[in-house]
Tab-separated table of C-alpha atoms and ligand atoms in Angstrom:
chain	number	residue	atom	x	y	z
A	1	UNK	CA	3.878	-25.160	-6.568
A	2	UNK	CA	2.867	-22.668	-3.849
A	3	UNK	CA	-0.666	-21.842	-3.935
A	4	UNK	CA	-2.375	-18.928	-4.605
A	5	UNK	CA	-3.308	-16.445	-1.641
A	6	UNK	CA	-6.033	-13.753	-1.103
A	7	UNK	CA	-5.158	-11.820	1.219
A	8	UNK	CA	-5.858	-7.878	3.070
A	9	UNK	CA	-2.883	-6.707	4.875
A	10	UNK	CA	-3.735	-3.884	7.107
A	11	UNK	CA	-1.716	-1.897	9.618
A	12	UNK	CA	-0.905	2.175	10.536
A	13	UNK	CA	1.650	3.907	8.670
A	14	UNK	CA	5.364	2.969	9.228
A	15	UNK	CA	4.087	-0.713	10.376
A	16	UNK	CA	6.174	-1.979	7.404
A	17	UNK	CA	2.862	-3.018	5.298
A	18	UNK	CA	4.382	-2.391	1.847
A	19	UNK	CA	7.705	-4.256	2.590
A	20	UNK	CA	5.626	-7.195	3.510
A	21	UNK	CA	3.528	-7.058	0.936
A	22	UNK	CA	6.134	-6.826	-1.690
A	23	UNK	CA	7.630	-10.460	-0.202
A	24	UNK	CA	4.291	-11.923	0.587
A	25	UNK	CA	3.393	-11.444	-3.382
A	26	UNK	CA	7.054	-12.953	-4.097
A	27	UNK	CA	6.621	-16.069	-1.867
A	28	UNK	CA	2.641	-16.773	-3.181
A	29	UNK	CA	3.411	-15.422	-6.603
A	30	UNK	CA	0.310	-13.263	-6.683
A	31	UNK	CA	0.227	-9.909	-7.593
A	32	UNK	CA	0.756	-7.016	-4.991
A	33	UNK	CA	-2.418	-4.671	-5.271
A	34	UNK	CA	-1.252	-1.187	-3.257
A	35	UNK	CA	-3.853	1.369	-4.126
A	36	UNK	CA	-1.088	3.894	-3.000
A	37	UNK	CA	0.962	2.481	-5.966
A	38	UNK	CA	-1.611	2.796	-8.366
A	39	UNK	CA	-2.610	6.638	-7.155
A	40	UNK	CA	1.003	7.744	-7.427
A	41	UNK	CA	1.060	6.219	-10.924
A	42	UNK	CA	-1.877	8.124	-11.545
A	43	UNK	CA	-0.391	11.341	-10.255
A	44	UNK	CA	2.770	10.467	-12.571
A	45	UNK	CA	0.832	10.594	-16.272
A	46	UNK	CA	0.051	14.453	-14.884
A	47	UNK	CA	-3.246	14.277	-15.954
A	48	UNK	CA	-5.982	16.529	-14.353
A	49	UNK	CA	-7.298	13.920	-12.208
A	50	UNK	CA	-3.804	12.898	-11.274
A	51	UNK	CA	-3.269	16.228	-10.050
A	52	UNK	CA	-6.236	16.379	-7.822
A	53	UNK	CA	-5.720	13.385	-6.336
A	54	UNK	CA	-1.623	14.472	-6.457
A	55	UNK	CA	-3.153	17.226	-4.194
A	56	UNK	CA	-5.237	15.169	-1.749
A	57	UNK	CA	-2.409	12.640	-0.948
A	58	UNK	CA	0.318	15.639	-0.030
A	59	UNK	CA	-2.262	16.882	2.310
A	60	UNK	CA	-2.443	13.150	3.739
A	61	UNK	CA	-5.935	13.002	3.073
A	62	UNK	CA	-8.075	10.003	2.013
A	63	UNK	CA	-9.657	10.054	-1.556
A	64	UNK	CA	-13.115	9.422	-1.998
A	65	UNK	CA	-14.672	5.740	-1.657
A	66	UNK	CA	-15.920	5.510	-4.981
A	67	UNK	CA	-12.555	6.363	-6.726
A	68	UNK	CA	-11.109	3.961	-4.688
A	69	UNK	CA	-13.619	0.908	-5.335
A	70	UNK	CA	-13.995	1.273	-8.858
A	71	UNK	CA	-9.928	1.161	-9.466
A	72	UNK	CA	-9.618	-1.669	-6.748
A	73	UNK	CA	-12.724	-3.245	-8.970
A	74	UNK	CA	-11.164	-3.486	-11.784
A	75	UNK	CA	-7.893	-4.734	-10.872
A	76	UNK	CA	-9.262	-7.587	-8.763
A	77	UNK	CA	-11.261	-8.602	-12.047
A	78	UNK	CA	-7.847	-8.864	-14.476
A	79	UNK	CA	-6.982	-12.647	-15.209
A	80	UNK	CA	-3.893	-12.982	-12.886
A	81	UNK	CA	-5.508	-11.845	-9.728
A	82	UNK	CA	-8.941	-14.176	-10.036
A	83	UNK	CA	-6.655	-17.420	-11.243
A	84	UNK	CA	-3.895	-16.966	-8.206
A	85	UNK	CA	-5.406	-14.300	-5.825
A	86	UNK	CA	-3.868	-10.814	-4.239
A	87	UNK	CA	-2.480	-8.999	-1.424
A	88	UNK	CA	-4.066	-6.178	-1.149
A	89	UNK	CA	-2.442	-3.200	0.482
A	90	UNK	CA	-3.702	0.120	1.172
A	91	UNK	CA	-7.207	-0.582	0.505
A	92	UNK	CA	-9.619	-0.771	2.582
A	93	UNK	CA	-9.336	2.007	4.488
A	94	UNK	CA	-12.852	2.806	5.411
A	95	UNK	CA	-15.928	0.446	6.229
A	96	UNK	CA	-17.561	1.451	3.032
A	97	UNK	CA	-14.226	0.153	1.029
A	98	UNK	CA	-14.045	-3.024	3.404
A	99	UNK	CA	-17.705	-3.988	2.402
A	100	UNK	CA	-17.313	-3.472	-1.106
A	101	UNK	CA	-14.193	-5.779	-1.295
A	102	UNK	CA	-15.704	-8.044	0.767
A	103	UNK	CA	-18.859	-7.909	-2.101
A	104	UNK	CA	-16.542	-8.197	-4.943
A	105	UNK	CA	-15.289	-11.420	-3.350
A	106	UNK	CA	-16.903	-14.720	-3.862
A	107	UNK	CA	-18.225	-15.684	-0.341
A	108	UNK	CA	-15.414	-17.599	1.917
A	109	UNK	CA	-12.510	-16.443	-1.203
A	110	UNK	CA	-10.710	-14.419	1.117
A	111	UNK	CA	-8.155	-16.236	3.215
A	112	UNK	CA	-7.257	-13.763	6.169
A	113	UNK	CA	-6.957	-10.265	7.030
A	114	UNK	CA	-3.564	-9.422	8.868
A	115	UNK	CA	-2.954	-6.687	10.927
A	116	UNK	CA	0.662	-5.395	10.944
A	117	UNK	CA	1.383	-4.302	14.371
A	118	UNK	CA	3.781	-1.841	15.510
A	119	UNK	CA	4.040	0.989	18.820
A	120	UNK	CA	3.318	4.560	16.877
A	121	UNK	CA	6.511	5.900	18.266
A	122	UNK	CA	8.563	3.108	16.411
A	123	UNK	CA	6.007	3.706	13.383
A	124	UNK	CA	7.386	7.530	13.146
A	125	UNK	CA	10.780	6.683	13.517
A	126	UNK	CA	10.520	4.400	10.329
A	127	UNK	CA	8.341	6.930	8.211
A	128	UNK	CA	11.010	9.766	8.689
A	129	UNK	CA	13.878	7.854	7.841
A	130	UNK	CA	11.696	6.370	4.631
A	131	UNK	CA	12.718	6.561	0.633
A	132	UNK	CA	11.188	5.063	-1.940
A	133	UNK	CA	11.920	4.761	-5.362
A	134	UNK	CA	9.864	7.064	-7.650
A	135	UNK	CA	9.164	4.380	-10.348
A	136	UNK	CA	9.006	0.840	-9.345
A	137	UNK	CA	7.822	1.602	-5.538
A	138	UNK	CA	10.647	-0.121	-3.892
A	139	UNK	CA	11.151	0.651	-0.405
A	140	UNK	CA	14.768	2.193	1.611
A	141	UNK	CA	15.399	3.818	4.352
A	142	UNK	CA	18.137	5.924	5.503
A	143	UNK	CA	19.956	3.049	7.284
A	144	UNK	CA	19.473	1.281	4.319
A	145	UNK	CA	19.909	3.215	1.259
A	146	UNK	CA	20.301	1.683	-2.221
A	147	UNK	CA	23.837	0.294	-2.912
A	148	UNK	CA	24.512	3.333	-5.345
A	149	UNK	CA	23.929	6.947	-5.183
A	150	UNK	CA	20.176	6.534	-4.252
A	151	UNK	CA	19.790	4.883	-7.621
A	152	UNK	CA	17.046	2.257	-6.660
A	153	UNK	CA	18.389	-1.290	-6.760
A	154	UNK	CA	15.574	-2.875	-8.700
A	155	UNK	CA	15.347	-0.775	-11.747
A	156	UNK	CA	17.563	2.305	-11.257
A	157	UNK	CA	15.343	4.914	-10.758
A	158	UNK	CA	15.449	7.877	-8.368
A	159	UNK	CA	15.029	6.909	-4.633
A	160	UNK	CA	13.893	9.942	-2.881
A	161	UNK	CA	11.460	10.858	0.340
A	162	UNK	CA	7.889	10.012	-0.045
A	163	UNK	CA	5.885	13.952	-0.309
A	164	UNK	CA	3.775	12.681	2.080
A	165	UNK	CA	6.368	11.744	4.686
A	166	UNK	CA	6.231	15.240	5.735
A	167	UNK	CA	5.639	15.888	9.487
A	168	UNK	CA	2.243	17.347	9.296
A	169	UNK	CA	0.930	14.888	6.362
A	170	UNK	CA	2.234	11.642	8.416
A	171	UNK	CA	0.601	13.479	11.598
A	172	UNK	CA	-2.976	13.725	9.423
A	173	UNK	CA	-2.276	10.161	8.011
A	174	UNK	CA	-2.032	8.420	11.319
A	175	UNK	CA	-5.364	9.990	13.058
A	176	UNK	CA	-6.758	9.295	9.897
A	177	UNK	CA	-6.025	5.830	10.680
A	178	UNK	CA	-7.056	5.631	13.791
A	179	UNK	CA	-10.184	7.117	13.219
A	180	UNK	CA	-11.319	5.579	9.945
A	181	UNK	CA	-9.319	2.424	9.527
A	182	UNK	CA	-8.617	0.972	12.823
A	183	UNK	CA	-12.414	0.172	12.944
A	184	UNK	CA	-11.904	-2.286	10.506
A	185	UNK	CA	-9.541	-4.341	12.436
A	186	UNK	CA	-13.286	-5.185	14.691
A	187	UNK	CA	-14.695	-5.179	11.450
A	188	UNK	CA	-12.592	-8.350	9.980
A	189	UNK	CA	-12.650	-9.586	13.670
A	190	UNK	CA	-16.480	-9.836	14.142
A	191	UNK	CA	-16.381	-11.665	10.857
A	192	UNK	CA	-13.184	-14.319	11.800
A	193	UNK	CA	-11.139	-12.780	9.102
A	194	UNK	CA	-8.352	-11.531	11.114
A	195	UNK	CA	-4.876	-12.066	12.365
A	196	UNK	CA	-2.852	-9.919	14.453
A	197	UNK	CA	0.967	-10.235	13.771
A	198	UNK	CA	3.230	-8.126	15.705
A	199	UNK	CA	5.495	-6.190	12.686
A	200	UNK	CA	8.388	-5.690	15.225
A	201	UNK	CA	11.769	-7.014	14.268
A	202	UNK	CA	13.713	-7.997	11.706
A	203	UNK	CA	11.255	-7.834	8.079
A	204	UNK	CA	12.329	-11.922	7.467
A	205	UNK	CA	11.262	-12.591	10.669
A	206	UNK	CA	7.373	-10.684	10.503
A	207	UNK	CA	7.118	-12.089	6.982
A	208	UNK	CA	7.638	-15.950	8.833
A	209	UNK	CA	5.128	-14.848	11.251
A	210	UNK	CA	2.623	-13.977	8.280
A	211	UNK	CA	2.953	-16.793	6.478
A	212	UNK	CA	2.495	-18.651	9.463
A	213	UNK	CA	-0.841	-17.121	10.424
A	214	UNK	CA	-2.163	-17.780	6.685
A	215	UNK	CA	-1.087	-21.429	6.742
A	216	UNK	CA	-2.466	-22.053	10.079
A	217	UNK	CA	-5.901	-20.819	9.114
A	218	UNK	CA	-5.616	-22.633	6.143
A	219	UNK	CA	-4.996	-25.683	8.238
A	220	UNK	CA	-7.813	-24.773	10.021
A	221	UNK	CA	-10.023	-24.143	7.344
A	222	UNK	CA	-12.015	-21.093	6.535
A	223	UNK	CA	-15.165	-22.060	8.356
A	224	UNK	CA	-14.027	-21.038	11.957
B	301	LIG	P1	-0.299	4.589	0.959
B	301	LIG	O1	0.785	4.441	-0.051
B	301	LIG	O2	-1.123	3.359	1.145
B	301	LIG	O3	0.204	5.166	2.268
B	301	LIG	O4	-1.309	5.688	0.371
B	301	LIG	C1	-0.883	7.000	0.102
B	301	LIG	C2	-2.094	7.931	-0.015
B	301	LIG	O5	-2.950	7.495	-1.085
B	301	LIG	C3	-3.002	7.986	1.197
B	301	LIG	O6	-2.535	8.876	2.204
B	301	LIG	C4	-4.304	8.471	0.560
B	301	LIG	O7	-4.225	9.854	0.233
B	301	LIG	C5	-4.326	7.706	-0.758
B	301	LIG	N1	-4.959	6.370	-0.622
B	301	LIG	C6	-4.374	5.151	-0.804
B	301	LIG	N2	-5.253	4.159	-0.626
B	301	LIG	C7	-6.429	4.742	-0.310
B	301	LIG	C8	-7.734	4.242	0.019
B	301	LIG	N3	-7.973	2.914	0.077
B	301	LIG	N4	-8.707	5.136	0.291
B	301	LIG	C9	-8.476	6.457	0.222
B	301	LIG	N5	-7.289	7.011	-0.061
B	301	LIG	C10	-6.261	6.167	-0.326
């Protein structure tokens, strides 16, 4: 049996991080933890906080730390991510968020951080031609639509453009990265945590080149 993995996948908007961490949870059979998922779930039972944070993610914003923490908290202490592990995806985003996890985590329990990387210009193309399907998460893009009517492959729901894949909102998304996030690629680095994998080519091939950078720190072991 494959082991478990616990993993942070990080990387700027349109690097392909959900794809890869939709096959990454398939091939270590641990769940995929996407605090993007779980917000647009939230936004989905309409409830008043779903609509506030409904309003902060169409504006491309980030929500607050503690939100954040206490959700990723609690679903890193359920039974099937402490037996197996995670990926984690979408979270951290900030240095506060990146030292909680890290806290939450027995010392040494996580594996590697990778960094997805792709040129912003090829990052934009993929985010405009982006659909996703609005209940399982699924990802398409307009080159590669669902087989039927843009009923999502998986579980038939709607595929449609993300709200948030709006020019403006993707244009507030990716300085947002650059200014909050991409500090915590040093972050992970000054600690040894981190892999950089470029996320150019075809999605089999950067999910081999994933794989490969957890096994060969594995090999390695985690001391280094
Ligand atoms: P994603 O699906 O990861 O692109 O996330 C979509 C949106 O959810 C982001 O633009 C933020 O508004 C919000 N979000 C997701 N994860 C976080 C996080 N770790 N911290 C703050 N906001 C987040």
């Amino acid at each position: 049996m494959v082991p478990g993995v616990r993993l942070v996948v990080l990387g700027k908007q349109g690097a392909g991080k959900g794809t890869q961490c939709v096959r990454l949870s398939h091939h270590y059979v641990v769940p995929h933890i996407s605090t993007g998922d779980m917000l647009r779930a939230a936004v989905k039972t309409g409830s008043a906080l779903g609509l506030k944070v409904r309003e902060t993610m169409d504006r491309g914003e980030l929500l607050g730390d503690d939100i954040i923490i206490e959700m990723v908290s609690d679903r890193l202490s359920e039974p099937d991510a402490r037996a197996r592990g995670f990926i984690l995806d979408g979270c951290p985003r900030t240095t506060r968020q990146a030292e909680s996890v890290a806290a939450l985590l027995a010392p040494g329990a996580l594996d590697l951080t990778v960094d997805i990387e792709v040129p912003t210009a090829q990052a934009l193309r993929r985010l405009a031609s982006r659909r996703v399907c609005t209940d399982c998460g699924a990802n398409y893009s307009v080159s590669a639509p669902p087989k039927v009517n843009w009923m999502c492959d998986v579980c038939g729901g709607e595929v449609i453009q993300r709200q948030d894949d709006t020019e403006e909102a993707i244009g507030r998304r990716l300085e947002l990265y650059e200014r909050q996030t991409a500090p915590l690629i040093e972050w992970y680095e000054s600690r040894r945590q981190l892999a950089k994998v470029s996320g150019v080519g075809s999605p089999d091939a950067v999910l081999r080149r994933i794989i490969r950078a957890v096994e060969e720190r594995r090999g390695r072991g985690k001391s280094r």
